[in-house]
Short mmCIF file of N, CA, C and O in Angstrom, two decimals:
data_model
loop_
_atom_site.label_atom_id
_atom_site.label_comp_id
_atom_site.label_asym_id
_atom_site.label_seq_id
_atom_site.Cartn_x
_atom_site.Cartn_y
_atom_site.Cartn_z
N UNK A 43 21.95 -10.48 -15.54
CA UNK A 43 21.59 -9.08 -15.60
C UNK A 43 21.47 -8.67 -17.05
O UNK A 43 22.30 -8.99 -17.87
N UNK A 44 20.44 -7.93 -17.39
CA UNK A 44 20.21 -7.49 -18.75
C UNK A 44 21.02 -6.22 -19.02
O UNK A 44 20.68 -5.14 -18.53
N UNK A 45 22.10 -6.34 -19.76
CA UNK A 45 22.95 -5.19 -20.04
C UNK A 45 22.34 -4.28 -21.10
O UNK A 45 22.89 -3.24 -21.41
N UNK A 46 21.19 -4.68 -21.69
CA UNK A 46 20.56 -3.88 -22.72
C UNK A 46 19.45 -3.00 -22.16
O UNK A 46 18.84 -2.25 -22.89
N UNK A 47 19.17 -3.07 -20.87
CA UNK A 47 18.15 -2.27 -20.23
C UNK A 47 18.57 -0.80 -20.28
O UNK A 47 19.57 -0.42 -19.70
N UNK A 48 17.79 0.05 -20.99
CA UNK A 48 18.17 1.46 -21.14
C UNK A 48 18.13 2.21 -19.82
O UNK A 48 18.74 3.27 -19.70
N UNK A 49 17.43 1.72 -18.83
CA UNK A 49 17.35 2.39 -17.54
C UNK A 49 18.48 1.96 -16.61
O UNK A 49 18.61 2.47 -15.52
N UNK A 50 19.29 1.02 -17.04
CA UNK A 50 20.37 0.51 -16.19
C UNK A 50 21.66 1.28 -16.46
O UNK A 50 21.94 1.69 -17.59
N UNK A 51 22.43 1.48 -15.40
CA UNK A 51 23.71 2.18 -15.49
C UNK A 51 24.76 1.35 -14.76
O UNK A 51 24.45 0.66 -13.79
N UNK A 52 25.99 1.43 -15.23
CA UNK A 52 27.09 0.80 -14.51
C UNK A 52 27.38 1.61 -13.25
O UNK A 52 27.54 2.82 -13.32
N UNK A 53 27.40 0.95 -12.11
CA UNK A 53 27.61 1.64 -10.84
C UNK A 53 28.77 0.98 -10.11
O UNK A 53 28.84 -0.25 -10.03
N UNK A 54 29.67 1.81 -9.58
CA UNK A 54 30.78 1.31 -8.75
C UNK A 54 30.82 2.16 -7.49
O UNK A 54 30.90 3.38 -7.57
N UNK A 55 30.72 1.50 -6.34
CA UNK A 55 30.78 2.19 -5.05
C UNK A 55 31.92 1.59 -4.25
O UNK A 55 31.97 0.38 -4.03
N UNK A 56 32.84 2.45 -3.84
CA UNK A 56 33.95 2.03 -3.00
C UNK A 56 33.79 2.76 -1.68
O UNK A 56 33.99 3.97 -1.61
N UNK A 57 33.38 2.03 -0.65
CA UNK A 57 33.13 2.65 0.66
C UNK A 57 34.27 2.29 1.61
O UNK A 57 34.68 1.13 1.70
N UNK A 58 34.76 3.31 2.29
CA UNK A 58 35.79 3.12 3.32
C UNK A 58 35.37 3.96 4.51
O UNK A 58 35.40 5.19 4.44
N UNK A 59 34.99 3.29 5.59
CA UNK A 59 34.53 4.01 6.76
C UNK A 59 33.32 4.86 6.41
O UNK A 59 32.41 4.41 5.72
N UNK A 60 33.32 6.12 6.82
CA UNK A 60 32.15 6.97 6.58
C UNK A 60 32.13 7.60 5.19
O UNK A 60 31.21 8.34 4.86
N UNK A 61 33.11 7.33 4.34
CA UNK A 61 33.18 7.94 3.01
C UNK A 61 33.01 6.90 1.91
O UNK A 61 33.36 5.74 2.08
N UNK A 62 32.47 7.36 0.78
CA UNK A 62 32.31 6.48 -0.36
C UNK A 62 32.62 7.22 -1.65
O UNK A 62 32.28 8.40 -1.79
N UNK A 63 33.28 6.54 -2.57
CA UNK A 63 33.49 7.05 -3.93
C UNK A 63 32.47 6.35 -4.81
O UNK A 63 32.38 5.13 -4.82
N UNK A 64 31.69 7.13 -5.55
CA UNK A 64 30.62 6.57 -6.37
C UNK A 64 30.83 6.97 -7.81
O UNK A 64 31.02 8.15 -8.12
N UNK A 65 30.82 5.96 -8.67
CA UNK A 65 30.92 6.19 -10.11
C UNK A 65 29.66 5.66 -10.77
O UNK A 65 29.17 4.58 -10.43
N UNK A 66 29.13 6.42 -11.73
CA UNK A 66 28.00 6.00 -12.54
C UNK A 66 28.45 6.04 -13.98
O UNK A 66 28.89 7.09 -14.46
N UNK A 67 28.38 4.91 -14.66
CA UNK A 67 28.83 4.78 -16.04
C UNK A 67 30.25 5.29 -16.22
O UNK A 67 30.58 5.97 -17.19
N UNK A 68 31.12 5.02 -15.23
CA UNK A 68 32.52 5.37 -15.31
C UNK A 68 32.86 6.79 -14.89
O UNK A 68 34.02 7.15 -14.84
N UNK A 69 31.85 7.60 -14.60
CA UNK A 69 32.11 8.98 -14.17
C UNK A 69 31.94 9.09 -12.66
O UNK A 69 30.89 8.72 -12.13
N UNK A 70 32.99 9.59 -12.00
CA UNK A 70 32.93 9.73 -10.55
C UNK A 70 32.06 10.93 -10.19
O UNK A 70 32.21 12.01 -10.77
N UNK A 71 31.18 10.74 -9.23
CA UNK A 71 30.32 11.82 -8.77
C UNK A 71 31.05 12.64 -7.72
O UNK A 71 31.85 12.12 -6.94
N UNK A 72 30.78 13.93 -7.70
CA UNK A 72 31.36 14.81 -6.70
C UNK A 72 30.84 14.37 -5.33
O UNK A 72 29.63 14.39 -5.09
N UNK A 73 31.72 13.94 -4.42
CA UNK A 73 31.27 13.45 -3.12
C UNK A 73 30.50 14.50 -2.32
O UNK A 73 29.64 14.16 -1.53
N UNK A 74 30.75 15.79 -2.56
CA UNK A 74 30.02 16.84 -1.86
C UNK A 74 28.61 17.03 -2.35
O UNK A 74 27.82 17.73 -1.74
N UNK A 75 28.26 16.40 -3.48
CA UNK A 75 26.92 16.57 -4.04
C UNK A 75 25.94 15.55 -3.48
O UNK A 75 24.74 15.66 -3.70
N UNK A 76 26.44 14.55 -2.75
CA UNK A 76 25.57 13.49 -2.24
C UNK A 76 25.58 13.46 -0.72
O UNK A 76 26.61 13.69 -0.09
N UNK A 77 24.42 13.15 -0.14
CA UNK A 77 24.36 12.99 1.31
C UNK A 77 24.28 11.52 1.70
O UNK A 77 24.38 11.19 2.87
N UNK A 78 24.10 10.64 0.73
CA UNK A 78 24.06 9.21 1.03
C UNK A 78 23.53 8.41 -0.14
O UNK A 78 23.23 8.94 -1.21
N UNK A 79 23.40 7.10 0.08
CA UNK A 79 22.89 6.21 -0.94
C UNK A 79 22.33 4.96 -0.27
O UNK A 79 22.69 4.64 0.86
N UNK A 80 21.44 4.27 -0.97
CA UNK A 80 20.96 2.97 -0.52
C UNK A 80 21.02 2.03 -1.71
O UNK A 80 20.93 2.45 -2.86
N UNK A 81 21.20 0.74 -1.41
CA UNK A 81 21.22 -0.29 -2.44
C UNK A 81 20.24 -1.37 -2.02
O UNK A 81 20.25 -1.81 -0.86
N UNK A 82 19.38 -1.78 -2.94
CA UNK A 82 18.50 -2.92 -2.67
C UNK A 82 18.56 -3.85 -3.87
O UNK A 82 18.93 -3.45 -4.98
N UNK A 83 18.22 -5.10 -3.64
CA UNK A 83 18.31 -6.08 -4.72
C UNK A 83 17.30 -7.19 -4.47
O UNK A 83 17.21 -7.71 -3.37
N UNK A 84 16.52 -7.52 -5.50
CA UNK A 84 15.60 -8.64 -5.45
C UNK A 84 15.99 -9.62 -6.54
O UNK A 84 16.37 -9.22 -7.63
N UNK A 85 15.89 -10.90 -6.22
CA UNK A 85 16.26 -11.94 -7.18
C UNK A 85 15.51 -11.73 -8.49
O UNK A 85 14.33 -11.43 -8.52
N UNK A 86 16.24 -11.87 -9.59
CA UNK A 86 15.65 -11.71 -10.91
C UNK A 86 15.62 -10.28 -11.42
O UNK A 86 15.20 -10.03 -12.54
N UNK A 87 16.02 -9.34 -10.60
CA UNK A 87 16.04 -7.93 -10.96
C UNK A 87 17.46 -7.39 -10.81
O UNK A 87 18.22 -7.90 -10.00
N UNK A 88 17.80 -6.35 -11.56
CA UNK A 88 19.10 -5.73 -11.31
C UNK A 88 19.06 -4.99 -9.97
O UNK A 88 17.99 -4.62 -9.50
N UNK A 89 20.22 -4.77 -9.37
CA UNK A 89 20.25 -3.99 -8.14
C UNK A 89 19.66 -2.60 -8.38
O UNK A 89 19.69 -2.07 -9.48
N UNK A 90 19.11 -2.01 -7.33
CA UNK A 90 18.51 -0.68 -7.38
C UNK A 90 19.30 0.22 -6.44
O UNK A 90 19.42 -0.07 -5.26
N UNK A 91 19.88 1.29 -6.99
CA UNK A 91 20.68 2.23 -6.22
C UNK A 91 19.93 3.56 -6.17
O UNK A 91 19.52 4.07 -7.21
N UNK A 92 19.75 4.11 -4.97
CA UNK A 92 19.16 5.43 -4.81
C UNK A 92 20.24 6.35 -4.26
O UNK A 92 20.86 6.05 -3.24
N UNK A 93 20.49 7.45 -4.97
CA UNK A 93 21.48 8.43 -4.55
C UNK A 93 20.73 9.63 -3.98
O UNK A 93 19.83 10.16 -4.61
N UNK A 94 21.10 10.06 -2.78
CA UNK A 94 20.47 11.21 -2.13
C UNK A 94 21.34 12.44 -2.38
O UNK A 94 22.49 12.49 -1.95
N UNK A 95 20.79 13.42 -3.11
CA UNK A 95 21.57 14.59 -3.51
C UNK A 95 21.43 15.73 -2.50
O UNK A 95 20.40 15.88 -1.86
N UNK A 96 22.50 16.51 -2.38
CA UNK A 96 22.49 17.69 -1.51
C UNK A 96 21.79 18.85 -2.19
O UNK A 96 21.06 19.59 -1.57
N UNK A 97 22.05 19.05 -3.49
CA UNK A 97 21.36 20.11 -4.24
C UNK A 97 21.13 19.61 -5.66
O UNK A 97 21.87 18.80 -6.19
N UNK A 98 20.07 20.11 -6.28
CA UNK A 98 19.61 19.59 -7.57
C UNK A 98 20.60 19.76 -8.72
O UNK A 98 20.64 18.95 -9.62
N UNK A 99 21.40 20.81 -8.71
CA UNK A 99 22.24 21.08 -9.87
C UNK A 99 23.63 20.47 -9.77
O UNK A 99 24.45 20.63 -10.66
N UNK A 100 23.91 19.71 -8.72
CA UNK A 100 25.26 19.19 -8.51
C UNK A 100 25.47 17.81 -9.11
O UNK A 100 26.59 17.37 -9.23
N UNK A 101 24.42 17.11 -9.48
CA UNK A 101 24.57 15.74 -9.98
C UNK A 101 24.04 15.67 -11.40
O UNK A 101 22.98 16.17 -11.71
N UNK A 102 24.83 15.01 -12.26
CA UNK A 102 24.43 14.88 -13.66
C UNK A 102 24.61 13.43 -14.07
O UNK A 102 25.60 12.79 -13.73
N UNK A 103 23.64 12.87 -14.77
CA UNK A 103 23.72 11.49 -15.24
C UNK A 103 23.48 11.47 -16.73
O UNK A 103 22.69 12.25 -17.25
N UNK A 104 24.15 10.57 -17.42
CA UNK A 104 23.78 10.28 -18.79
C UNK A 104 23.34 8.83 -18.81
O UNK A 104 23.70 8.03 -18.00
N UNK A 105 22.63 8.65 -19.52
CA UNK A 105 22.12 7.38 -19.42
C UNK A 105 22.17 6.25 -20.32
O UNK A 105 22.10 6.46 -21.44
N UNK A 106 25.54 -2.23 -13.54
CA UNK A 106 24.29 -2.12 -14.19
C UNK A 106 23.17 -2.33 -13.14
O UNK A 106 22.38 -3.23 -13.21
N UNK A 107 23.02 -1.08 -12.52
CA UNK A 107 21.94 -1.01 -11.55
C UNK A 107 20.98 0.08 -12.00
O UNK A 107 21.36 0.97 -12.74
N UNK A 108 19.77 0.02 -11.57
CA UNK A 108 18.86 1.13 -11.80
C UNK A 108 19.23 2.21 -10.82
O UNK A 108 19.42 1.97 -9.65
N UNK A 109 19.30 3.43 -11.31
CA UNK A 109 19.71 4.55 -10.47
C UNK A 109 18.55 5.52 -10.33
O UNK A 109 17.93 5.90 -11.32
N UNK A 110 18.25 5.89 -9.09
CA UNK A 110 17.23 6.91 -8.82
C UNK A 110 17.88 7.98 -7.97
O UNK A 110 18.74 7.70 -7.15
N UNK A 111 17.48 9.20 -8.19
CA UNK A 111 17.99 10.31 -7.39
C UNK A 111 16.85 10.80 -6.52
O UNK A 111 15.75 11.06 -7.00
N UNK A 112 17.11 10.91 -5.22
CA UNK A 112 16.06 11.30 -4.27
C UNK A 112 16.62 12.26 -3.25
O UNK A 112 17.82 12.31 -3.02
N UNK A 113 15.74 12.99 -2.65
CA UNK A 113 16.12 13.84 -1.53
C UNK A 113 15.75 13.10 -0.26
O UNK A 113 14.71 12.45 -0.19
N UNK A 114 16.58 13.20 0.76
CA UNK A 114 16.23 12.55 2.02
C UNK A 114 14.93 13.15 2.57
O UNK A 114 14.71 14.35 2.47
N UNK A 115 14.10 12.29 3.12
CA UNK A 115 12.87 12.75 3.76
C UNK A 115 13.22 13.17 5.18
O UNK A 115 13.83 12.40 5.92
N UNK A 116 12.86 14.39 5.56
CA UNK A 116 13.16 14.82 6.93
C UNK A 116 12.53 13.86 7.94
O UNK A 116 11.39 13.44 7.78
N UNK A 117 13.30 13.52 8.96
CA UNK A 117 12.84 12.56 9.96
C UNK A 117 11.54 13.02 10.61
O UNK A 117 10.69 12.20 10.97
N UNK A 118 11.37 14.33 10.74
CA UNK A 118 10.15 14.84 11.36
C UNK A 118 8.90 14.43 10.58
O UNK A 118 7.88 14.09 11.18
N UNK A 119 9.00 14.46 9.25
CA UNK A 119 7.84 14.05 8.43
C UNK A 119 7.57 12.56 8.56
O UNK A 119 6.42 12.13 8.63
N UNK A 120 8.62 11.77 8.61
CA UNK A 120 8.46 10.33 8.77
C UNK A 120 7.80 10.00 10.10
O UNK A 120 6.87 9.19 10.16
N UNK A 121 8.27 10.64 11.17
CA UNK A 121 7.69 10.41 12.50
C UNK A 121 6.24 10.87 12.53
O UNK A 121 5.36 10.17 13.06
N UNK A 122 5.97 12.04 11.96
CA UNK A 122 4.60 12.56 11.96
C UNK A 122 3.66 11.62 11.20
O UNK A 122 2.54 11.36 11.66
N UNK A 123 4.10 11.09 10.05
CA UNK A 123 3.27 10.14 9.30
C UNK A 123 3.04 8.86 10.08
O UNK A 123 1.94 8.32 10.10
N UNK A 124 4.09 8.37 10.75
CA UNK A 124 3.96 7.17 11.56
C UNK A 124 2.93 7.38 12.66
O UNK A 124 2.03 6.57 12.86
N UNK A 125 3.06 8.48 13.39
CA UNK A 125 2.14 8.75 14.51
C UNK A 125 0.71 8.97 14.02
O UNK A 125 -0.25 8.54 14.67
N UNK A 126 0.55 9.63 12.86
CA UNK A 126 -0.78 9.86 12.32
C UNK A 126 -1.47 8.56 11.94
O UNK A 126 -2.71 8.48 11.94
N UNK A 127 -0.70 7.53 11.63
CA UNK A 127 -1.28 6.25 11.21
C UNK A 127 -1.65 5.35 12.40
O UNK A 127 -2.26 4.30 12.21
N UNK A 128 -1.32 5.77 13.62
CA UNK A 128 -1.60 4.95 14.81
C UNK A 128 -3.07 5.03 15.15
O UNK A 128 -3.64 6.12 15.28
N UNK A 129 -3.69 3.88 15.32
CA UNK A 129 -5.09 3.80 15.77
C UNK A 129 -5.07 3.87 17.29
O UNK A 129 -4.51 2.98 17.95
N UNK A 130 -5.66 4.93 17.89
CA UNK A 130 -5.62 5.09 19.35
C UNK A 130 -6.20 3.90 20.11
O UNK A 130 -5.67 3.50 21.15
N UNK A 131 -7.26 3.31 19.58
CA UNK A 131 -7.87 2.16 20.24
C UNK A 131 -6.93 0.95 20.23
O UNK A 131 -6.76 0.26 21.23
N UNK A 132 -6.26 0.75 19.10
CA UNK A 132 -5.30 -0.35 18.99
C UNK A 132 -4.10 -0.13 19.92
O UNK A 132 -3.64 -1.06 20.57
N UNK A 133 -3.63 1.11 19.99
CA UNK A 133 -2.51 1.42 20.88
C UNK A 133 -2.90 1.17 22.33
O UNK A 133 -2.17 0.53 23.08
N UNK A 134 -4.06 1.67 22.73
CA UNK A 134 -4.50 1.49 24.11
C UNK A 134 -4.65 0.01 24.46
O UNK A 134 -4.19 -0.44 25.51
N UNK A 135 -5.27 -0.76 23.57
CA UNK A 135 -5.43 -2.20 23.81
C UNK A 135 -4.09 -2.90 23.93
O UNK A 135 -3.90 -3.73 24.83
N UNK A 136 -3.16 -2.57 23.04
CA UNK A 136 -1.84 -3.21 23.06
C UNK A 136 -1.09 -2.86 24.34
O UNK A 136 -0.46 -3.72 24.96
N UNK A 137 -1.17 -1.61 24.76
CA UNK A 137 -0.44 -1.17 25.96
C UNK A 137 -1.04 -1.80 27.22
O UNK A 137 -0.30 -2.26 28.10
N UNK A 138 -2.37 -1.83 27.30
CA UNK A 138 -3.00 -2.41 28.50
C UNK A 138 -2.76 -3.91 28.61
O UNK A 138 -2.83 -4.47 29.70
N UNK A 139 -2.43 -4.55 27.49
CA UNK A 139 -2.16 -6.00 27.50
C UNK A 139 -0.68 -6.32 27.69
O UNK A 139 -0.31 -7.49 27.78
N UNK A 140 0.15 -5.31 27.81
CA UNK A 140 1.59 -5.54 27.95
C UNK A 140 1.90 -6.14 29.31
O UNK A 140 1.43 -5.65 30.33
N UNK A 141 2.74 -7.17 29.35
CA UNK A 141 3.11 -7.77 30.64
C UNK A 141 4.02 -6.86 31.46
O UNK A 141 4.10 -7.02 32.68
N UNK A 142 4.68 -5.89 30.83
CA UNK A 142 5.57 -5.00 31.58
C UNK A 142 4.88 -3.73 32.08
O UNK A 142 5.52 -2.87 32.68
N UNK A 143 3.57 -3.61 31.87
CA UNK A 143 2.83 -2.45 32.38
C UNK A 143 2.67 -2.59 33.88
O UNK A 143 2.21 -3.61 34.39
N UNK A 144 3.10 -1.56 34.61
CA UNK A 144 2.94 -1.60 36.07
C UNK A 144 2.10 -0.41 36.51
O UNK A 144 1.50 0.27 35.69
N UNK A 145 2.02 -0.15 37.79
CA UNK A 145 1.17 0.91 38.33
C UNK A 145 1.96 2.10 38.85
O UNK A 145 1.40 2.99 39.47
N UNK A 146 3.26 2.13 38.61
CA UNK A 146 4.10 3.23 39.09
C UNK A 146 3.86 4.51 38.31
O UNK A 146 3.13 4.53 37.31
N UNK A 147 4.48 5.60 38.78
CA UNK A 147 4.34 6.88 38.09
C UNK A 147 4.81 6.78 36.63
O UNK A 147 5.85 6.18 36.35
N UNK A 148 4.03 7.34 35.76
CA UNK A 148 4.33 7.43 34.33
C UNK A 148 4.43 6.07 33.64
O UNK A 148 4.92 5.96 32.52
N UNK A 149 3.94 5.02 34.29
CA UNK A 149 4.06 3.68 33.70
C UNK A 149 3.24 3.55 32.41
O UNK A 149 3.67 2.88 31.47
N UNK A 150 2.08 4.18 32.36
CA UNK A 150 1.26 4.10 31.14
C UNK A 150 1.97 4.81 29.98
O UNK A 150 2.06 4.27 28.88
N UNK A 151 2.53 5.99 30.26
CA UNK A 151 3.25 6.72 29.21
C UNK A 151 4.48 5.93 28.77
O UNK A 151 4.76 5.81 27.57
N UNK A 152 5.22 5.38 29.73
CA UNK A 152 6.40 4.57 29.41
C UNK A 152 6.02 3.38 28.54
O UNK A 152 6.70 3.06 27.56
N UNK A 153 4.92 2.71 28.89
CA UNK A 153 4.46 1.54 28.12
C UNK A 153 4.03 1.96 26.71
O UNK A 153 4.29 1.24 25.74
N UNK A 154 3.38 3.12 26.59
CA UNK A 154 2.96 3.59 25.27
C UNK A 154 4.19 3.91 24.40
O UNK A 154 4.23 3.54 23.22
N UNK A 155 5.18 4.57 24.97
CA UNK A 155 6.39 4.87 24.21
C UNK A 155 7.13 3.60 23.80
O UNK A 155 7.65 3.50 22.69
N UNK A 156 7.17 2.63 24.70
CA UNK A 156 7.80 1.34 24.38
C UNK A 156 7.06 0.65 23.25
O UNK A 156 7.67 0.14 22.30
N UNK A 157 5.72 0.66 23.32
CA UNK A 157 4.91 0.02 22.28
C UNK A 157 5.12 0.71 20.94
O UNK A 157 5.31 0.05 19.92
N UNK A 158 5.10 2.04 20.93
CA UNK A 158 5.32 2.78 19.68
C UNK A 158 6.70 2.50 19.09
O UNK A 158 6.86 2.34 17.89
N UNK A 159 7.70 2.41 19.97
CA UNK A 159 9.04 2.07 19.50
C UNK A 159 9.10 0.70 18.87
O UNK A 159 9.74 0.48 17.84
N UNK A 160 8.42 -0.27 19.49
CA UNK A 160 8.39 -1.63 18.93
C UNK A 160 7.70 -1.64 17.59
O UNK A 160 8.16 -2.28 16.63
N UNK A 161 6.58 -0.93 17.46
CA UNK A 161 5.88 -0.87 16.17
C UNK A 161 6.76 -0.19 15.12
O UNK A 161 6.78 -0.60 13.97
N UNK A 162 7.48 0.87 15.50
CA UNK A 162 8.34 1.56 14.54
C UNK A 162 9.45 0.66 14.03
O UNK A 162 9.84 0.77 12.86
N UNK A 163 9.95 -0.23 14.88
CA UNK A 163 11.00 -1.18 14.46
C UNK A 163 10.43 -2.40 13.77
O UNK A 163 11.17 -3.25 13.29
N UNK A 164 9.11 -2.53 13.75
CA UNK A 164 8.48 -3.69 13.12
C UNK A 164 8.40 -4.90 14.03
O UNK A 164 8.14 -6.00 13.56
N UNK A 165 8.64 -4.70 15.33
CA UNK A 165 8.55 -5.81 16.30
C UNK A 165 7.11 -6.22 16.54
O UNK A 165 6.21 -5.47 16.47
#
């Protein structure tokens, strides 16, 4: 890890159950100022930590993971974007080819919802 990277910060996260204590460069963050965090890491790169803030003025950083501050995206926007990206012809073709499609009441709708769920999970 390159300790000379100016964008890198020392990060310590101690998680116990649903709570976590987070320190950036030795300073503990107010737990009420954050709604969550994610950590990702790719070989050859420092870990990447994203902190989700509750309000803009509650978190302060001075500036060894890369730290980004983000607001959570409302689930409604994520779902709306996902549905807007669905090609109706592709959905219909996939559903009509499903082995679990039957002829009972609401079977087409059930199959479409199942297919959309599988696509959302990346199946």
